[in-house]
């Protein structure tokens, strides 16, 4: 007699938890492997599920292989990596498309399908997992991103357009905002650059063949928006002999490694480059970007599968205890319990043997990195006001340096040790305000501007995958 048992296995478990029948190789290229699950062996249907493996790299050069379905977005992948890496999800994490041979990179939009992007990448390209605090900063402070002289309709209203209306013109597909100004354009096949007056519209990026004229007969299309993406050039100005450091590039989506198809551009300063690149994203994606910006608020009321795990029963049943006497006692008063916890923390932090190393556990401390590397990290993570990191001083082995971004400029402040009554303190202002450790110093300047141009707001973070 033959007895058959039928097990109904949830689809989610099969995709994410069922081990493969055979060991899978792990190549180093972006397109790693496909796992095909033929459910005809389990059910009478003919459903086929494909999961693609991809490797994501962190700032420290470590990589992690993750398996993703074809419909997984960049935001979903970031949520998965945040969950797996046990780091704080502050909605600033991004997936970066990095092309080392071309010297280009861009942050994927949250709604983009990662598998589709990966299919257009060459074998040397890779994904990076990084923070970008400026990703949606233009929704919070749009006037900082769009100077009056660069937005065509701002001039007609004497610069008095409110923030909400400024963005509505970009998000509303029926309106016709226009970014205008001079850009340097690299001539194809040559290292020379030509300064042209450009216009960015929904239909594409145009240049004028006659001064600043915007008459249709004087306009030539340089690139469309729908089939292209905008990238930051990361190789520096020497490689392309660019007139300034503020380079960016428009790359057709189907181009993998052909430099001839790239439209290399250069702005006069960081503010104008940011304006061109932000407007490109807004004109291309429109209201979708605003929906991406609003998703984190909606997710708070609808937790995803990758949200922080719920605390266990044993954790919820923990109680505060006082062992200062001969026998221990339970602290029933919540105020007393909180006070005891703070006192215990202060006692631990004031212990001399921890003061010299306690800051090294913080996400904002980056050790003995060079000034140039600190600049690079700040630029990569968005150049928003209050973005900061601390590092060891290269000139004084006993001192530290605070690197801070303000108004898209990066400034450095030396933190010097000073001794008083045999105890070492740290100060940013020649001893006027002293702190026992760097954590206290950072916490103070997160609440008070003091001698700094702005408060410390966003820690420059490098996560290990």
Short mmCIF file of C-alpha atoms in Angstrom, two decimals:
data_model
loop_
_atom_site.label_atom_id
_atom_site.label_comp_id
_atom_site.label_asym_id
_atom_site.label_seq_id
_atom_site.Cartn_x
_atom_site.Cartn_y
_atom_site.Cartn_z
CA UNK A 1 0.00 0.00 0.00
CA UNK A 2 1.34 3.45 -0.94
CA UNK A 3 0.57 6.46 1.22
CA UNK A 4 1.13 10.00 -0.17
CA UNK A 5 1.47 13.16 1.88
CA UNK A 6 0.97 16.62 0.34
CA UNK A 7 2.61 19.62 2.03
CA UNK A 8 1.49 23.14 1.22
CA UNK A 9 4.68 25.24 1.47
CA UNK A 10 4.29 29.04 1.61
CA UNK A 11 5.73 30.74 -1.45
CA UNK A 12 7.75 33.24 0.63
CA UNK A 13 9.48 30.39 2.48
CA UNK A 14 10.40 28.66 -0.76
CA UNK A 15 11.96 31.79 -2.23
CA UNK A 16 13.88 32.98 0.81
CA UNK A 17 14.42 29.96 3.02
CA UNK A 18 14.53 26.76 0.96
CA UNK A 19 18.17 25.65 0.38
CA UNK A 20 19.21 24.83 -3.19
CA UNK A 21 19.49 21.17 -4.10
CA UNK A 22 23.00 21.63 -5.49
CA UNK A 23 25.85 23.88 -4.29
CA UNK A 24 26.00 27.07 -6.32
CA UNK A 25 29.19 28.77 -7.51
CA UNK A 26 29.69 32.41 -6.55
CA UNK A 27 31.31 34.32 -9.45
CA UNK A 28 32.58 37.86 -8.93
CA UNK A 29 30.60 39.51 -11.73
CA UNK A 30 27.39 41.48 -10.98
CA UNK A 31 25.20 38.84 -12.65
CA UNK A 32 25.98 35.97 -10.29
CA UNK A 33 23.45 33.23 -10.80
CA UNK A 34 19.80 32.35 -11.21
CA UNK A 35 17.87 29.93 -9.05
CA UNK A 36 14.86 28.49 -10.87
CA UNK A 37 12.16 26.87 -8.79
CA UNK A 38 9.82 24.75 -10.89
CA UNK A 39 6.71 24.44 -8.78
CA UNK A 40 5.26 21.90 -11.21
CA UNK A 41 7.05 19.30 -9.11
CA UNK A 42 5.13 20.47 -6.05
CA UNK A 43 1.80 21.57 -7.44
CA UNK A 44 -0.22 20.89 -10.55
CA UNK A 45 0.37 24.47 -11.80
CA UNK A 46 3.20 25.65 -14.01
CA UNK A 47 4.47 28.60 -11.92
CA UNK A 48 8.20 29.35 -12.22
CA UNK A 49 10.05 31.60 -9.77
CA UNK A 50 13.40 33.20 -10.60
CA UNK A 51 15.72 34.60 -7.95
CA UNK A 52 18.90 36.40 -8.99
CA UNK A 53 22.00 36.64 -6.84
CA UNK A 54 23.88 39.91 -6.66
CA UNK A 55 26.89 41.10 -4.71
CA UNK A 56 26.81 44.40 -2.85
CA UNK A 57 29.95 46.11 -1.58
CA UNK A 58 30.36 48.31 1.48
CA UNK A 59 32.74 51.26 2.01
CA UNK A 60 35.40 49.04 3.62
CA UNK A 61 35.64 46.81 0.54
CA UNK A 62 33.69 43.89 2.00
CA UNK A 63 30.98 42.27 -0.10
CA UNK A 64 27.79 40.39 0.64
CA UNK A 65 25.82 38.17 -1.73
CA UNK A 66 22.05 38.57 -1.53
CA UNK A 67 19.34 36.76 -3.46
CA UNK A 68 16.60 38.97 -4.84
CA UNK A 69 13.50 38.36 -6.96
CA UNK A 70 13.09 40.18 -10.25
CA UNK A 71 10.57 42.68 -8.84
CA UNK A 72 12.71 43.85 -5.90
CA UNK A 73 13.36 47.60 -5.84
CA UNK A 74 16.44 49.46 -4.66
CA UNK A 75 14.62 50.48 -1.48
CA UNK A 76 13.75 46.84 -0.77
CA UNK A 77 17.40 45.80 -1.15
CA UNK A 78 18.52 48.59 1.18
CA UNK A 79 15.93 47.50 3.76
CA UNK A 80 17.22 43.93 3.50
CA UNK A 81 20.85 45.01 3.94
CA UNK A 82 19.96 47.27 6.88
CA UNK A 83 18.22 44.34 8.53
CA UNK A 84 21.07 41.90 7.86
CA UNK A 85 23.76 44.37 8.95
CA UNK A 86 21.92 45.42 12.15
CA UNK A 87 22.43 49.11 11.39
CA UNK A 88 20.10 52.03 12.06
CA UNK A 89 17.54 52.62 9.32
CA UNK A 90 17.17 56.39 8.97
CA UNK A 91 15.97 56.26 5.35
CA UNK A 92 19.30 57.65 4.09
CA UNK A 93 20.72 54.34 2.85
CA UNK A 94 21.09 53.99 -0.90
CA UNK A 95 22.26 51.53 -3.51
CA UNK A 96 24.96 53.05 -5.71
CA UNK A 97 25.65 52.02 -9.30
CA UNK A 98 29.45 52.22 -9.57
CA UNK A 99 31.47 52.05 -12.82
CA UNK A 100 35.20 52.09 -11.94
CA UNK A 101 36.52 51.99 -15.52
CA UNK A 102 34.30 54.86 -16.63
CA UNK A 103 34.81 56.71 -13.35
CA UNK A 104 31.06 57.19 -12.84
CA UNK A 105 28.53 56.52 -10.11
CA UNK A 106 24.94 57.38 -9.23
CA UNK A 107 22.45 56.56 -6.49
CA UNK A 108 19.60 54.35 -7.69
CA UNK A 109 16.14 55.79 -7.21
CA UNK A 110 14.17 53.87 -4.59
CA UNK A 111 11.60 52.60 -7.10
CA UNK A 112 14.10 51.24 -9.66
CA UNK A 113 14.17 47.48 -10.19
CA UNK A 114 17.66 46.32 -9.26
CA UNK A 115 17.67 43.34 -11.63
CA UNK A 116 16.93 45.61 -14.59
CA UNK A 117 19.73 48.00 -13.63
CA UNK A 118 22.15 45.12 -13.15
CA UNK A 119 21.35 43.79 -16.63
CA UNK A 120 22.66 47.05 -18.15
CA UNK A 121 25.94 47.02 -16.17
CA UNK A 122 29.28 45.73 -17.44
CA UNK A 123 31.27 42.98 -15.72
CA UNK A 124 33.58 45.45 -13.92
CA UNK A 125 30.68 47.47 -12.48
CA UNK A 126 29.24 46.86 -9.02
CA UNK A 127 26.70 47.98 -6.45
CA UNK A 128 27.77 49.89 -3.32
CA UNK A 129 25.76 50.22 -0.10
CA UNK A 130 26.15 53.74 1.21
CA UNK A 131 24.36 56.60 2.91
CA UNK A 132 23.21 59.66 0.98
CA UNK A 133 21.60 62.30 3.19
CA UNK A 134 20.96 64.58 0.18
CA UNK A 135 18.75 62.08 -1.64
CA UNK A 136 15.51 63.94 -0.80
CA UNK A 137 16.89 67.07 0.81
CA UNK A 138 15.47 69.20 -2.03
CA UNK A 139 11.94 68.37 -0.83
CA UNK A 140 12.77 69.84 2.57
CA UNK A 141 14.76 72.89 1.41
CA UNK A 142 14.03 73.42 -2.31
CA UNK A 143 15.19 77.04 -2.43
CA UNK A 144 18.72 75.91 -1.50
CA UNK A 145 18.83 73.72 -4.62
CA UNK A 146 17.40 76.05 -7.26
CA UNK A 147 19.01 79.51 -7.51
CA UNK A 148 16.72 82.18 -8.96
CA UNK A 149 18.91 82.89 -11.96
CA UNK A 150 18.85 79.24 -13.06
CA UNK A 151 15.07 78.67 -12.99
CA UNK A 152 13.36 80.40 -15.91
CA UNK A 153 10.05 81.30 -14.26
CA UNK A 154 11.64 82.54 -11.04
CA UNK A 155 12.73 85.70 -12.82
CA UNK A 156 9.15 86.49 -13.82
CA UNK A 157 7.98 86.49 -10.19
CA UNK A 158 10.91 88.47 -8.73
CA UNK A 159 12.13 85.43 -6.77
CA UNK A 160 9.09 85.41 -4.45
CA UNK A 161 7.85 81.91 -5.33
CA UNK A 162 7.06 79.90 -2.18
CA UNK A 163 8.78 76.56 -1.65
CA UNK A 164 5.64 74.52 -2.30
CA UNK A 165 5.00 76.17 -5.67
CA UNK A 166 8.65 75.80 -6.68
CA UNK A 167 8.42 72.02 -6.41
CA UNK A 168 4.89 71.81 -7.81
CA UNK A 169 6.16 73.18 -11.10
CA UNK A 170 8.61 70.27 -11.35
CA UNK A 171 6.18 67.59 -10.12
CA UNK A 172 3.25 68.73 -12.27
CA UNK A 173 3.65 67.13 -15.71
CA UNK A 174 1.52 69.87 -17.33
CA UNK A 175 3.88 72.68 -16.26
CA UNK A 176 7.04 73.66 -18.15
CA UNK A 177 9.85 74.58 -15.75
CA UNK A 178 13.25 75.19 -17.28
CA UNK A 179 16.78 75.20 -15.89
CA UNK A 180 19.16 77.45 -17.76
CA UNK A 181 22.77 78.52 -17.52
CA UNK A 182 26.28 77.97 -18.80
CA UNK A 183 27.92 74.53 -18.80
CA UNK A 184 31.19 73.26 -20.18
CA UNK A 185 30.70 70.37 -22.63
CA UNK A 186 33.53 67.99 -23.51
CA UNK A 187 33.99 67.73 -27.25
CA UNK A 188 33.73 64.11 -28.53
CA UNK A 189 37.08 62.39 -29.02
CA UNK A 190 39.03 65.36 -27.69
CA UNK A 191 40.19 66.68 -24.31
CA UNK A 192 38.96 70.19 -25.04
CA UNK A 193 35.80 71.67 -23.51
CA UNK A 194 33.36 74.20 -24.96
CA UNK A 195 31.30 76.63 -22.87
CA UNK A 196 27.67 76.64 -24.02
CA UNK A 197 24.41 78.10 -22.77
CA UNK A 198 22.15 75.15 -21.89
CA UNK A 199 18.44 74.59 -21.26
CA UNK A 200 17.05 71.60 -19.37
CA UNK A 201 13.41 70.79 -20.15
CA UNK A 202 11.14 67.77 -19.86
CA UNK A 203 11.95 66.92 -23.48
CA UNK A 204 15.71 66.91 -22.90
CA UNK A 205 18.90 68.92 -22.49
CA UNK A 206 19.50 71.54 -25.22
CA UNK A 207 22.30 73.97 -26.03
CA UNK A 208 22.04 77.25 -27.90
CA UNK A 209 24.01 77.73 -31.10
CA UNK A 210 23.69 81.51 -30.76
CA UNK A 211 24.67 82.93 -27.38
CA UNK A 212 21.84 82.68 -24.85
CA UNK A 213 19.05 82.56 -27.44
CA UNK A 214 16.26 80.05 -26.74
CA UNK A 215 14.55 80.38 -30.08
CA UNK A 216 13.72 76.92 -31.47
CA UNK A 217 15.92 77.43 -34.55
CA UNK A 218 18.94 78.05 -32.30
CA UNK A 219 18.46 75.02 -30.02
CA UNK A 220 20.18 71.66 -30.51
CA UNK A 221 19.31 68.53 -28.50
CA UNK A 222 22.29 67.19 -26.55
CA UNK A 223 20.52 64.37 -24.69
CA UNK A 224 17.05 63.12 -23.84
CA UNK A 225 15.96 62.24 -20.29
CA UNK A 226 13.82 59.12 -20.69
CA UNK A 227 16.56 56.79 -21.94
CA UNK A 228 19.44 58.29 -19.94
CA UNK A 229 20.69 58.58 -16.38
CA UNK A 230 22.78 61.27 -14.73
CA UNK A 231 26.05 60.33 -13.00
CA UNK A 232 28.72 62.03 -10.92
CA UNK A 233 32.25 61.80 -12.33
CA UNK A 234 34.58 60.55 -9.59
CA UNK A 235 37.95 60.45 -11.40
CA UNK A 236 38.94 64.07 -10.82
CA UNK A 237 39.54 66.86 -13.32
CA UNK A 238 43.01 65.78 -14.50
CA UNK A 239 41.83 62.68 -16.38
CA UNK A 240 39.45 64.63 -18.62
CA UNK A 241 41.29 67.97 -18.39
CA UNK A 242 38.06 69.57 -17.16
CA UNK A 243 37.99 73.33 -16.44
CA UNK A 244 36.54 72.85 -12.90
CA UNK A 245 36.08 70.08 -10.30
CA UNK A 246 32.30 70.03 -10.65
CA UNK A 247 31.85 67.38 -13.31
CA UNK A 248 28.84 65.21 -14.11
CA UNK A 249 27.81 63.00 -16.99
CA UNK A 250 24.70 61.87 -18.88
CA UNK A 251 24.93 58.20 -19.81
CA UNK A 252 22.44 56.42 -22.10
CA UNK A 253 20.86 53.49 -20.23
CA UNK A 254 21.86 50.93 -22.89
CA UNK A 255 25.53 51.98 -22.99
CA UNK A 256 27.79 49.76 -20.88
CA UNK A 257 31.40 50.81 -21.45
CA UNK A 258 31.52 52.97 -24.58
CA UNK A 259 32.97 56.35 -23.56
CA UNK A 260 32.04 57.89 -26.92
CA UNK A 261 28.34 57.83 -26.00
CA UNK A 262 28.83 59.69 -22.73
CA UNK A 263 27.92 63.37 -22.49
CA UNK A 264 30.58 64.88 -20.20
CA UNK A 265 29.55 68.16 -18.54
CA UNK A 266 31.12 70.56 -16.09
CA UNK A 267 29.55 73.31 -13.94
CA UNK A 268 31.08 76.47 -12.49
CA UNK A 269 30.45 75.50 -8.84
CA UNK A 270 28.89 72.86 -6.61
CA UNK A 271 25.57 74.66 -6.23
CA UNK A 272 24.95 74.85 -9.99
CA UNK A 273 26.02 71.22 -10.50
CA UNK A 274 23.59 70.14 -7.76
CA UNK A 275 20.84 72.21 -9.41
CA UNK A 276 21.34 70.59 -12.84
CA UNK A 277 21.49 67.05 -11.42
CA UNK A 278 18.49 67.50 -9.11
CA UNK A 279 16.38 69.05 -11.87
CA UNK A 280 17.28 66.15 -14.19
CA UNK A 281 15.90 63.67 -11.64
CA UNK A 282 12.75 65.71 -11.01
CA UNK A 283 11.97 66.24 -14.69
CA UNK A 284 12.58 62.58 -15.50
CA UNK A 285 10.67 60.93 -12.63
CA UNK A 286 8.30 63.68 -11.49
CA UNK A 287 5.73 62.68 -8.89
CA UNK A 288 7.35 59.25 -8.45
CA UNK A 289 10.21 60.89 -6.52
CA UNK A 290 7.73 62.54 -4.17
CA UNK A 291 6.04 59.18 -3.61
CA UNK A 292 9.46 57.66 -2.81
CA UNK A 293 10.06 60.46 -0.33
CA UNK A 294 6.73 59.75 1.42
CA UNK A 295 7.10 55.97 1.65
CA UNK A 296 9.11 55.97 4.95
CA UNK A 297 6.25 57.76 6.74
CA UNK A 298 3.75 55.22 5.40
CA UNK A 299 6.01 52.32 6.35
CA UNK A 300 5.97 53.37 10.01
CA UNK A 301 2.31 52.33 10.21
CA UNK A 302 2.84 49.22 8.03
CA UNK A 303 6.07 47.45 9.08
CA UNK A 304 7.77 45.43 6.35
CA UNK A 305 9.25 41.91 6.54
CA UNK A 306 12.66 43.54 7.04
CA UNK A 307 11.75 45.82 9.93
CA UNK A 308 13.51 45.51 13.27
CA UNK A 309 12.70 42.24 15.07
CA UNK A 310 10.20 42.35 17.92
CA UNK A 311 11.69 42.10 21.40
CA UNK A 312 11.39 38.71 23.05
CA UNK A 313 9.29 38.00 26.12
CA UNK A 314 12.43 37.61 28.24
CA UNK A 315 13.67 41.09 27.20
CA UNK A 316 10.30 42.66 28.00
CA UNK A 317 10.34 41.08 31.44
CA UNK A 318 13.72 42.54 32.50
CA UNK A 319 13.64 44.62 35.69
CA UNK A 320 16.05 47.15 37.25
CA UNK A 321 17.96 45.87 40.29
CA UNK A 322 19.91 47.70 43.00
CA UNK A 323 22.88 45.73 44.42
CA UNK A 324 24.43 48.57 46.41
CA UNK A 325 23.29 47.05 49.72
CA UNK A 326 23.92 43.65 51.31
CA UNK A 327 21.03 42.14 49.34
CA UNK A 328 19.62 43.05 45.94
CA UNK A 329 16.27 44.73 45.53
CA UNK A 330 13.96 45.37 42.58
CA UNK A 331 13.62 49.07 41.66
CA UNK A 332 9.88 49.58 41.15
CA UNK A 333 9.98 53.35 40.60
CA UNK A 334 10.63 54.06 36.87
CA UNK A 335 12.22 57.45 37.66
CA UNK A 336 14.63 55.85 40.12
CA UNK A 337 15.42 53.09 37.62
CA UNK A 338 16.25 55.61 34.88
CA UNK A 339 18.38 57.66 37.28
CA UNK A 340 20.31 54.54 38.33
CA UNK A 341 20.93 53.58 34.71
CA UNK A 342 22.25 57.08 33.87
CA UNK A 343 24.50 57.08 36.94
CA UNK A 344 25.89 53.65 36.03
CA UNK A 345 26.57 54.84 32.47
CA UNK A 346 28.33 57.99 33.69
CA UNK A 347 30.47 55.94 36.09
CA UNK A 348 31.50 53.60 33.28
CA UNK A 349 32.25 56.41 30.86
CA UNK A 350 34.32 58.36 33.41
CA UNK A 351 36.58 55.36 34.00
CA UNK A 352 40.08 56.43 32.84
CA UNK A 353 40.90 53.24 30.95
CA UNK A 354 37.88 53.69 28.64
CA UNK A 355 38.21 57.42 27.89
CA UNK A 356 41.04 56.94 25.37
CA UNK A 357 39.16 54.38 23.27
CA UNK A 358 35.42 54.85 23.87
CA UNK A 359 35.00 57.11 20.81
CA UNK A 360 36.39 54.43 18.50
CA UNK A 361 33.13 52.47 18.85
CA UNK A 362 31.06 55.31 17.39
CA UNK A 363 29.81 55.37 13.79
CA UNK A 364 31.09 58.93 13.28
CA UNK A 365 34.72 58.11 14.17
CA UNK A 366 36.93 57.01 11.28
CA UNK A 367 40.39 56.69 12.82
CA UNK A 368 43.55 57.63 10.92
CA UNK A 369 42.04 58.56 7.57
CA UNK A 370 43.61 61.35 5.52
CA UNK A 371 42.05 64.76 4.92
CA UNK A 372 41.36 63.80 1.28
CA UNK A 373 39.54 60.62 2.32
CA UNK A 374 37.39 62.61 4.77
CA UNK A 375 36.49 65.00 1.93
CA UNK A 376 35.57 62.08 -0.31
CA UNK A 377 33.28 60.49 2.29
CA UNK A 378 31.44 63.77 2.97
CA UNK A 379 30.91 64.34 -0.76
CA UNK A 380 29.70 60.78 -1.32
CA UNK A 381 27.16 60.99 1.49
CA UNK A 382 25.46 64.14 0.29
CA UNK A 383 27.16 67.40 1.39
CA UNK A 384 24.15 68.50 3.43
CA UNK A 385 24.43 70.93 6.34
CA UNK A 386 25.53 69.19 9.54
CA UNK A 387 27.09 66.11 7.90
CA UNK A 388 30.18 65.33 9.98
CA UNK A 389 32.86 62.86 11.02
CA UNK A 390 35.72 62.76 13.51
CA UNK A 391 39.19 61.43 12.76
CA UNK A 392 42.69 61.31 14.21
CA UNK A 393 44.82 64.37 13.54
CA UNK A 394 47.68 63.80 11.10
CA UNK A 395 49.78 66.64 12.50
CA UNK A 396 49.22 66.13 16.25
CA UNK A 397 49.08 62.53 17.54
CA UNK A 398 47.19 63.61 20.68
CA UNK A 399 44.56 65.66 18.85
CA UNK A 400 41.52 64.94 16.68
CA UNK A 401 39.79 66.69 13.79
CA UNK A 402 36.10 67.39 13.24
CA UNK A 403 35.21 67.46 9.53
CA UNK A 404 31.91 69.28 8.95
CA UNK A 405 29.85 70.24 5.91
CA UNK A 406 28.05 73.61 5.77
CA UNK A 407 26.58 75.30 2.69
CA UNK A 408 28.19 72.60 0.50
CA UNK A 409 31.64 73.52 1.80
CA UNK A 410 33.75 71.17 3.91
CA UNK A 411 35.51 72.63 6.94
CA UNK A 412 37.92 71.14 9.48
CA UNK A 413 38.14 71.97 13.19
CA UNK A 414 40.94 70.72 15.41
CA UNK A 415 40.01 69.17 18.75
CA UNK A 416 42.87 69.71 21.19
CA UNK A 417 43.52 68.02 24.54
CA UNK A 418 43.90 70.25 27.60
CA UNK A 419 44.82 69.22 31.13
CA UNK A 420 43.19 70.51 34.31
CA UNK A 421 43.82 69.19 37.84
CA UNK A 422 45.52 66.13 36.40
CA UNK A 423 42.60 65.19 34.12
CA UNK A 424 42.63 65.43 30.33
CA UNK A 425 39.77 67.23 28.55
CA UNK A 426 39.00 67.90 24.89
CA UNK A 427 38.03 71.26 23.44
CA UNK A 428 37.15 72.88 20.10
CA UNK A 429 37.41 76.46 21.35
CA UNK A 430 40.80 76.70 23.11
CA UNK A 431 39.47 75.41 26.42
CA UNK A 432 36.38 77.62 26.76
CA UNK A 433 34.17 74.50 26.58
CA UNK A 434 35.77 71.27 27.80
CA UNK A 435 34.63 67.63 27.60
CA UNK A 436 35.90 64.47 29.25
CA UNK A 437 35.56 62.44 26.03
CA UNK A 438 34.67 62.87 22.37
CA UNK A 439 31.20 61.39 22.81
CA UNK A 440 30.29 64.18 25.23
CA UNK A 441 31.72 66.70 22.77
CA UNK A 442 29.66 65.37 19.86
CA UNK A 443 26.48 65.22 21.95
CA UNK A 444 26.97 68.84 23.03
CA UNK A 445 27.43 70.15 19.48
CA UNK A 446 24.46 68.12 18.27
CA UNK A 447 22.35 70.31 20.58
CA UNK A 448 24.38 73.57 20.47
CA UNK A 449 26.10 75.23 17.55
CA UNK A 450 28.72 76.92 19.73
CA UNK A 451 31.72 78.04 17.64
CA UNK A 452 30.66 75.87 14.69
CA UNK A 453 28.79 77.21 11.63
CA UNK A 454 25.93 74.72 12.28
CA UNK A 455 24.95 71.92 14.65
CA UNK A 456 26.21 68.38 14.10
CA UNK A 457 23.29 66.57 12.50
CA UNK A 458 24.20 63.62 10.25
CA UNK A 459 27.07 61.27 11.16
CA UNK A 460 29.14 60.15 8.17
CA UNK A 461 28.82 56.38 8.47
CA UNK A 462 30.60 53.41 6.93
CA UNK A 463 28.85 50.09 7.59
CA UNK A 464 30.50 46.68 7.40
CA UNK A 465 28.37 44.15 5.51
#
